[in-house]
Coordinates of C-alpha atoms and ligand atoms in Angstrom, one line a residue:
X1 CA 0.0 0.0 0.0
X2 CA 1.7 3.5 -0.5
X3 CA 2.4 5.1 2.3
X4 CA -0.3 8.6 2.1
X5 CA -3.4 5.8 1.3
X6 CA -5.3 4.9 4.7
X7 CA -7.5 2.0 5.5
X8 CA -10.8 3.5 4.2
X9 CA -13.4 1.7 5.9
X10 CA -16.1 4.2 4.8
X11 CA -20.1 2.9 3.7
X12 CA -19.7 4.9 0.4
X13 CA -18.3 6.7 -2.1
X14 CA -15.6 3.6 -0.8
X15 CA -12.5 2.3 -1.4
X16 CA -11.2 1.6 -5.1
X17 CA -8.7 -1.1 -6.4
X18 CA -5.7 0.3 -6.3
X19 CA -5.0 -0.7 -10.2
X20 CA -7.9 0.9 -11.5
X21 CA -6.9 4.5 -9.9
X22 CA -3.4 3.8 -11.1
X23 CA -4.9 3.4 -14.2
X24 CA -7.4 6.6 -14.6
X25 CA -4.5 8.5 -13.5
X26 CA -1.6 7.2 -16.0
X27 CA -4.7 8.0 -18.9
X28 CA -6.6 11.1 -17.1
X29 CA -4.6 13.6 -19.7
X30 CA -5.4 11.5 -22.7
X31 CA -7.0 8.1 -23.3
X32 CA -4.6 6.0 -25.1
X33 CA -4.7 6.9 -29.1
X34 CA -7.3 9.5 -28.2
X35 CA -5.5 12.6 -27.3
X36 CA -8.2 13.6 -24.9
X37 CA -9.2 13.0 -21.5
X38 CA -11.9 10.4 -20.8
X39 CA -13.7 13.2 -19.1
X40 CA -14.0 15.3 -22.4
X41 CA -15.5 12.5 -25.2
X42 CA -18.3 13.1 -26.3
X43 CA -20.9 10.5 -25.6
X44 CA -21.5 9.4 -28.7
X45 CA -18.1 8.8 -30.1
X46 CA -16.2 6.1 -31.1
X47 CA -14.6 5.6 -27.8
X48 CA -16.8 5.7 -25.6
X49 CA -19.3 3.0 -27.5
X50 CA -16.5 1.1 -27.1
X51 CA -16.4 2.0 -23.0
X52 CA -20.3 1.7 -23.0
X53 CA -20.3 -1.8 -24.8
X54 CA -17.8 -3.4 -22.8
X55 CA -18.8 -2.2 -19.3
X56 CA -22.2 -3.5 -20.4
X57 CA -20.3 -6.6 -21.9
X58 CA -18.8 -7.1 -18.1
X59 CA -21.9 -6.5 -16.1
X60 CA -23.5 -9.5 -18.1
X61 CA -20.6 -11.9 -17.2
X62 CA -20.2 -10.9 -13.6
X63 CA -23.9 -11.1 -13.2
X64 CA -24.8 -13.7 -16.0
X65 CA -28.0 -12.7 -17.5
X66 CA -28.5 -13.4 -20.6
X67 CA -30.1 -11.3 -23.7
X68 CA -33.2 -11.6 -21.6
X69 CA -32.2 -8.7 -19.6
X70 CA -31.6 -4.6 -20.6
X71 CA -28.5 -3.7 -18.5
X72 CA -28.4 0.2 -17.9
X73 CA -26.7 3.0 -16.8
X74 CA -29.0 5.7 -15.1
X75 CA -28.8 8.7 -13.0
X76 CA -29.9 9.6 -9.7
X77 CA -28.6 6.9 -7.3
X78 CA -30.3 3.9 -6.0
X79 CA -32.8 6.4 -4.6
X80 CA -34.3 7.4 -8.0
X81 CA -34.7 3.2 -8.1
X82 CA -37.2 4.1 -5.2
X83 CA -39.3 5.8 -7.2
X84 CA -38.5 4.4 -10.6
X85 CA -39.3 1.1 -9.9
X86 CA -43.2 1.5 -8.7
X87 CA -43.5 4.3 -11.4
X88 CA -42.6 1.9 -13.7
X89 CA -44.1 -1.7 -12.2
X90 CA -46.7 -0.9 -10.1
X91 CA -49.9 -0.3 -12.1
X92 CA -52.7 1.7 -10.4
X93 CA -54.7 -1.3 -9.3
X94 CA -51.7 -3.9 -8.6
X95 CA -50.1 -4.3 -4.7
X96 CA -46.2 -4.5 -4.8
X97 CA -44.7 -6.5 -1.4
X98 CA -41.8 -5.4 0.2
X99 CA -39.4 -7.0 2.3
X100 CA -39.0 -4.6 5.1
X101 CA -34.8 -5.0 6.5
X102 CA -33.7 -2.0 7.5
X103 CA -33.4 2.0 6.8
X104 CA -33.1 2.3 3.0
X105 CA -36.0 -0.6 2.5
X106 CA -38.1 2.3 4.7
X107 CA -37.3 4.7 2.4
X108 CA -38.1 2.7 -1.1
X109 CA -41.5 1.6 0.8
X110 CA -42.0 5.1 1.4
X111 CA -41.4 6.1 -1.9
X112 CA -43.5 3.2 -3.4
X113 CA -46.2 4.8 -1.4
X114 CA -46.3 8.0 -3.2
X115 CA -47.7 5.4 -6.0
X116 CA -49.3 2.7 -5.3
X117 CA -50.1 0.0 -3.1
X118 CA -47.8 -1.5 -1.1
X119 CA -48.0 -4.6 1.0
X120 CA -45.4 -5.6 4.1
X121 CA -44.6 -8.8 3.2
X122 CA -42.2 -9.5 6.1
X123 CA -40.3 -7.5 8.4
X124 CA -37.6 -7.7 11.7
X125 CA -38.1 -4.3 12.6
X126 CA -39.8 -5.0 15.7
X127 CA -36.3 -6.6 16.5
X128 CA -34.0 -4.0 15.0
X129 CA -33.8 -5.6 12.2
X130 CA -30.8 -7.6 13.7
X131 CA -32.0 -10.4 11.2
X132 CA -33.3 -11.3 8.0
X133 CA -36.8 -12.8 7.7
X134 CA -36.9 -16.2 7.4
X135 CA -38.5 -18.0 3.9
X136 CA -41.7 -19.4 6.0
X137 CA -42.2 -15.6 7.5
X138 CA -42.9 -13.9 3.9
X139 CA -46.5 -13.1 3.3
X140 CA -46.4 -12.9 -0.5
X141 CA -49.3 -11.8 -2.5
X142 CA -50.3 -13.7 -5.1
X143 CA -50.4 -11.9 -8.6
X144 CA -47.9 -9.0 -7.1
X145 CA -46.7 -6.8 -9.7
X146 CA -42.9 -8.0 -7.9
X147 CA -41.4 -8.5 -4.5
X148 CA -38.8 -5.7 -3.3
X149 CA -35.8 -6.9 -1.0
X150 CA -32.6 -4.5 0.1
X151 CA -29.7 -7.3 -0.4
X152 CA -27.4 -6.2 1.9
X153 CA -28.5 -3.9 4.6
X154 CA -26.0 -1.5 4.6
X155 CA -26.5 0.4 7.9
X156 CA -27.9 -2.1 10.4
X157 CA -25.0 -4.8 8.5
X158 CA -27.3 -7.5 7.2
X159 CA -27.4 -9.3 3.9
X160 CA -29.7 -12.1 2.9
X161 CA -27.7 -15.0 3.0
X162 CA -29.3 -16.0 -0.1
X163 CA -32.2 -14.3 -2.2
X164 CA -35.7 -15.5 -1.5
X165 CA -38.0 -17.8 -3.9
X166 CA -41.0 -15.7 -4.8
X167 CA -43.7 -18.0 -5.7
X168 CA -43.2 -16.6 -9.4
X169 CA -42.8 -13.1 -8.8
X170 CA -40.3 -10.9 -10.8
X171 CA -38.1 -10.0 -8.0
X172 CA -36.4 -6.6 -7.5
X173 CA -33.4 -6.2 -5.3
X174 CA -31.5 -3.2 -4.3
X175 CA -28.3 -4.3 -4.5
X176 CA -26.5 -0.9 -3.7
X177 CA -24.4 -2.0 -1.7
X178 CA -23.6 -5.9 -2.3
X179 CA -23.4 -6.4 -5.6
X180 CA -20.6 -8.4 -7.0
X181 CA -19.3 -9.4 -3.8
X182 CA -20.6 -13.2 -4.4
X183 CA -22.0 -14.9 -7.9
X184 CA -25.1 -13.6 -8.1
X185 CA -28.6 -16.1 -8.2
X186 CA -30.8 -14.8 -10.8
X187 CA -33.8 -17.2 -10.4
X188 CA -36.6 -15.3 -10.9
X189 CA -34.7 -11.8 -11.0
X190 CA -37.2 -9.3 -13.1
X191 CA -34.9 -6.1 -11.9
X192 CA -31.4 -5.1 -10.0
X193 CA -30.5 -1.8 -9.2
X194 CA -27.0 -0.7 -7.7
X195 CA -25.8 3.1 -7.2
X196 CA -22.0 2.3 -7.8
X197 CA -20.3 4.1 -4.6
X198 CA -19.9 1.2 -3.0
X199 CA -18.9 -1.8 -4.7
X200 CA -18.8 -0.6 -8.3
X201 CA -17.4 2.5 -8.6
X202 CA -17.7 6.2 -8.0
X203 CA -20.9 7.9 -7.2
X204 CA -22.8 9.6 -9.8
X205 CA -24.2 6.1 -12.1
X206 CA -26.7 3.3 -11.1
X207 CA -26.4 -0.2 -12.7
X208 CA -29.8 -1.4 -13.6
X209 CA -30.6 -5.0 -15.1
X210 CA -34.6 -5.2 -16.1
X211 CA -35.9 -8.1 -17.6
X212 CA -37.4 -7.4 -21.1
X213 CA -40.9 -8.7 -19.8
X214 CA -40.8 -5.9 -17.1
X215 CA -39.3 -3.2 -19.2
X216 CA -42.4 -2.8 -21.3
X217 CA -45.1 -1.9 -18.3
X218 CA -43.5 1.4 -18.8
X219 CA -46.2 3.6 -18.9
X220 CA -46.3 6.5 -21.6
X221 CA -47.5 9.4 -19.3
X222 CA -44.0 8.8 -17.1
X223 CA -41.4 11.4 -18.0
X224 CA -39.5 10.3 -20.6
X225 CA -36.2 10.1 -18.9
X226 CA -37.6 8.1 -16.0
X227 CA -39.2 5.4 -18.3
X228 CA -36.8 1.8 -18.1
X229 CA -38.1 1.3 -21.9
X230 CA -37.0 5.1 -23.3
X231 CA -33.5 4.4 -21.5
X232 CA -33.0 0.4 -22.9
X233 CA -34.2 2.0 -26.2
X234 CA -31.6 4.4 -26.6
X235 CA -29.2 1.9 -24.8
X236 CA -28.7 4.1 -21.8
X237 CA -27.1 7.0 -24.1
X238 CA -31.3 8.9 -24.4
X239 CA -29.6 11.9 -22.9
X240 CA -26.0 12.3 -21.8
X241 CA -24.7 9.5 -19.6
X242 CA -22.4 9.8 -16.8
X243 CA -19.1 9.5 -19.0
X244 CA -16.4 9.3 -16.5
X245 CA -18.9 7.0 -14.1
X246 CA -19.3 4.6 -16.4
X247 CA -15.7 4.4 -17.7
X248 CA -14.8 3.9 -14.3
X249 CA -17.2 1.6 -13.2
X250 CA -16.1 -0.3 -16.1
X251 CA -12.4 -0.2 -15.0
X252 CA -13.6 -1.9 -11.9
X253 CA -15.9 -5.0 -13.6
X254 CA -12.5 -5.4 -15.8
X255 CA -10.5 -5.7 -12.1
X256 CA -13.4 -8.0 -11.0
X257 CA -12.8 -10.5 -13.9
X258 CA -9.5 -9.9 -14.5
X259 CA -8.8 -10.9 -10.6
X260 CA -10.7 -14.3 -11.6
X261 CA -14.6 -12.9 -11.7
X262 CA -17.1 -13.5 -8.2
X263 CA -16.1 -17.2 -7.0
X264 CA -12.4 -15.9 -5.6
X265 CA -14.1 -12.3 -4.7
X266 CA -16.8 -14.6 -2.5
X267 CA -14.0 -16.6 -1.2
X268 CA -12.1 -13.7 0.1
X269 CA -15.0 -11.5 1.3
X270 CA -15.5 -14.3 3.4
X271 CA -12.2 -15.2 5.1
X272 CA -12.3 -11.3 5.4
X273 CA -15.6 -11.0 7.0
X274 CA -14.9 -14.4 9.2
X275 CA -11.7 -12.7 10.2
X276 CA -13.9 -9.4 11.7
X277 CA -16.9 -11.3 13.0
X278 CA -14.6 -13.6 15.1
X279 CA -12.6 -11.2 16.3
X280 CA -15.6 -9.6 17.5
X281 CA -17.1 -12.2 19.1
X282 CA -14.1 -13.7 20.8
X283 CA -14.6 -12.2 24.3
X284 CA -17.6 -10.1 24.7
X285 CA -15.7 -6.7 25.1
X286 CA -17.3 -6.3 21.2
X287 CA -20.6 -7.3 20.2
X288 CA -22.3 -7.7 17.3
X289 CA -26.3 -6.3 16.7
X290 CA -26.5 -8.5 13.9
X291 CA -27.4 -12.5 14.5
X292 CA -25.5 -14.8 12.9
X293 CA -26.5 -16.1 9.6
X294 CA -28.0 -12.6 8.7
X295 CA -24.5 -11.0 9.2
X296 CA -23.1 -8.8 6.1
X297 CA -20.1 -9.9 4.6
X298 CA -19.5 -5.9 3.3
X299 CA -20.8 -3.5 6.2
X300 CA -20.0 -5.3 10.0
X301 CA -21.4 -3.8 12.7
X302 CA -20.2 -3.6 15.8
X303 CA -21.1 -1.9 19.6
X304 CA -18.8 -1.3 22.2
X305 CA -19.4 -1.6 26.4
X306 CA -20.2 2.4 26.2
X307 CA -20.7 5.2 23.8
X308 CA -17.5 6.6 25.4
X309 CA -15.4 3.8 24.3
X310 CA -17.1 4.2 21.0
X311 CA -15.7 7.7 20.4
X312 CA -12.4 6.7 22.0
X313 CA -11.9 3.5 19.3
X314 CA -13.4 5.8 16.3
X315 CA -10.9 8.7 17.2
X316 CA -7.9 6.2 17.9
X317 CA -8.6 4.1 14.7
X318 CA -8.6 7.5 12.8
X319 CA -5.2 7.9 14.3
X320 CA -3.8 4.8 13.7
X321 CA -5.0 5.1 9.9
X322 CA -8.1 3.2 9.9
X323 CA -10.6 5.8 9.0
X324 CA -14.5 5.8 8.1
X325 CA -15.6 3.5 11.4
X326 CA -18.2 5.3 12.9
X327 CA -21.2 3.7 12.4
X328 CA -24.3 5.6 10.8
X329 CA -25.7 8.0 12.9
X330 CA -29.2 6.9 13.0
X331 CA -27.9 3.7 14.9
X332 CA -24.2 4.8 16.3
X333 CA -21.7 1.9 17.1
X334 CA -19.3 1.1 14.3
X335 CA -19.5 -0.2 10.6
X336 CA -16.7 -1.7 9.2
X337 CA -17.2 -1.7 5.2
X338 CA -15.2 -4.3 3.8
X339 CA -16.1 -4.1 0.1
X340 CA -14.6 -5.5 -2.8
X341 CA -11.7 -3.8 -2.6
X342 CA -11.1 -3.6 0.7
X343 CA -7.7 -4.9 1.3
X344 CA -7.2 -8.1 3.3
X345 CA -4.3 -6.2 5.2
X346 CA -6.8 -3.8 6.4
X347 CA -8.9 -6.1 8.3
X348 CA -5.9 -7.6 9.4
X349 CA -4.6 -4.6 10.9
X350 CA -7.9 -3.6 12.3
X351 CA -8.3 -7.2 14.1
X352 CA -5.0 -6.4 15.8
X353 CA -6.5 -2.5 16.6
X354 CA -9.4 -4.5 18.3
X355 CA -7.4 -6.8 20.6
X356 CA -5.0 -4.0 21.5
X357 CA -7.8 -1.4 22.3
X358 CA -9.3 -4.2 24.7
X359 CA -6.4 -5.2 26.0
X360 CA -6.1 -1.2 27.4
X361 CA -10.0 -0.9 28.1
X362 CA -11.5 -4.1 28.4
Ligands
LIG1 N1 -29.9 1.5 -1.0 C1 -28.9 1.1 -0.2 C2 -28.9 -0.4 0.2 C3 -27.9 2.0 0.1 O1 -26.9 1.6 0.9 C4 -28.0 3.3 -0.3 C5 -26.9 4.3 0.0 N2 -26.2 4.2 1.1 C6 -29.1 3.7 -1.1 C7 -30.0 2.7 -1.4 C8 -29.2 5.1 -1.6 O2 -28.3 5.3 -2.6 P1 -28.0 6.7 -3.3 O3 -27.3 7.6 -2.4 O4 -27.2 6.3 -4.5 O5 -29.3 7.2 -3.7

């Protein structure tokens, strides 16, 4: 690791690889045979097709859908998906069910509210949400237009330890901030979303795979640029895409299969996320909101014996350059985001942080 780079344990924008900064900064000045920065093509040229096609190309492999499914590149973070999705899917006399897991599930059920009917099909929050619902507790409803879950909880650090079976309805999953980190199970998938800040890339594009069956309930009276058909049309260049997003974004899906694709990155979130969780649960001194089997291999959670302590470990981590652990301030504790990127060395050194601070405090 060079020397002025911290451990960035922040929930997102997040860390990068490594390679693919070292990479947008060797060609920032001028794209190789372009003469011209990535950030000044226009949309439409030659080059960046060739950006657009690939990182498309790359999102198919990692995810593996087939020609079944539009992959896109839209605007507005995962919380336009809040709004996009029902707009899009929920007709006026259709019920969507939603899987109710934590703070940004609240907010797309809120937002599907604006819209239409919505229908709770299973929720923890009457524990926290320290766990995932199991399969026999979802109330689906048959003929929904689709089923909503968050995949990975990112503040309260839960993640569906696989993604449910839905009785034949197209499933929709916010996978803002999980995606990639394991092969993904597209039984049944009818859309993904993903803003990028976390796992993909750098803030500012949202991945979006809709199946072709779903794409067309677009209604006509929806603003153009917020209709999933309009954008597959035009193959996500209707109005001017997020250039340098996308480019990036690609960078990283390259880094993904180029490092041997979602198999090896599951293997190592794991033995990373094993690494944390056992470190945590060695003594009691840290503890863990989360149960075991919902637990998130990219955001872990942790609480301390007082919300002293807390600020004590957050400020001496900072010192000791592992930076972005305080958890989100609608729950406090700490979050360790262990993305993609995330290097092994980093949990590693925090683990050795942990036992040190208890050692002094405990
Ligand atoms: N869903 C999840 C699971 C998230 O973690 C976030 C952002 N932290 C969002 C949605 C909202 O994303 P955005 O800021 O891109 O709108």
């Amino acid at each position: 690791m060079p020397s002025h780079r911290v451990f960035n344990f922040g929930a997102g924008p997040a860390v990068l690889p490594e390679p693919v900064l070292e990479e947008v900064q060797r060609d920032l000045m001028s794209l190789p045979g372009v003469g011209m920065s990535v950030l000044e093509i226009s949309h439409r040229s030659p080059t960046f097709d060739h950006i657009l096609q690939q990182a498309e190309a790359d999102a198919r492999r990692l995810a593996g859908v087939s020609d079944d499914y539009h992959v896109l590149f839209l605007q507005g973070g995962a919380s336009l998906q809040f709004a996009m999705v029902p707009l899009n899917l929920l007709g006026p006399d259709a019920v969507a069910d939603y899987v109710l897991t934590g703070s940004w599930a609240k907010k797309a059920v809120r937002e599907a509210q604006q819209f239409g009917q919505v229908h709770i099909a299973a929720t923890t929050e009457d524990e926290a949400f320290s766990r995932i619902p199991r399969a026999e507790e979802l109330e689906l409803t048959p003929g929904a237009a689709y089923l909503h879950v968050t995949s990975n909880n990112t503040i309260v650090g839960s993640q569906w330890p696989e993604l449910p079976t839905t009785g034949g309805l197209p499933l929709v999953v916010d996978a803002s901030s999980d995606l990639f980190c394991r092969p993904l199970d597209i039984t049944g998938l009818g859309l993904l979303y993903a803003g990028a800040q976390k796992n993909l890339g750098p803030a500012g594009v949202t991945l979006v795979m809709i199946h072709k069956d779903l794409a067309v309930r677009s209604p006509d009276t929806l603003p153009t640029t917020l209709r999933y058909d309009v954008v597959a049309k035009h193959a996500s260049r209707y109005n001017t895409p997020p250039v340098f997003a996308i480019y990036l974004a690609g960078l990283v899906m390259r880094w993904l299969l180029d490092s041997g694709g979602l198999v090896p990155m599951e293997a190592r979130n794991r033995r990373k996320a094993e690494l944390l969780y056992n470190a945590i649960d060695r003594t009691g001194f840290y503890r863990c909101p989360v149960q075991t089997g919902s637990r998130s291999l990219m955001n872990v959670t942790f609480r301390l014996p007082s919300e002293e302590l807390e600020q004590r470990f957050v400020a001496e981590a900072d010192q000791a350059g592992l930076v972005g652990l305080k958890g989100h301030r609608s729950v406090g504790g700490q979050r360790a985001s262990i993305y993609n990127a995330f290097p092994e060395e980093g949990v590693s050194a925090l683990v050795e942080f942990m036992g040190e601070f208890e050692r002094i405090h405990g």
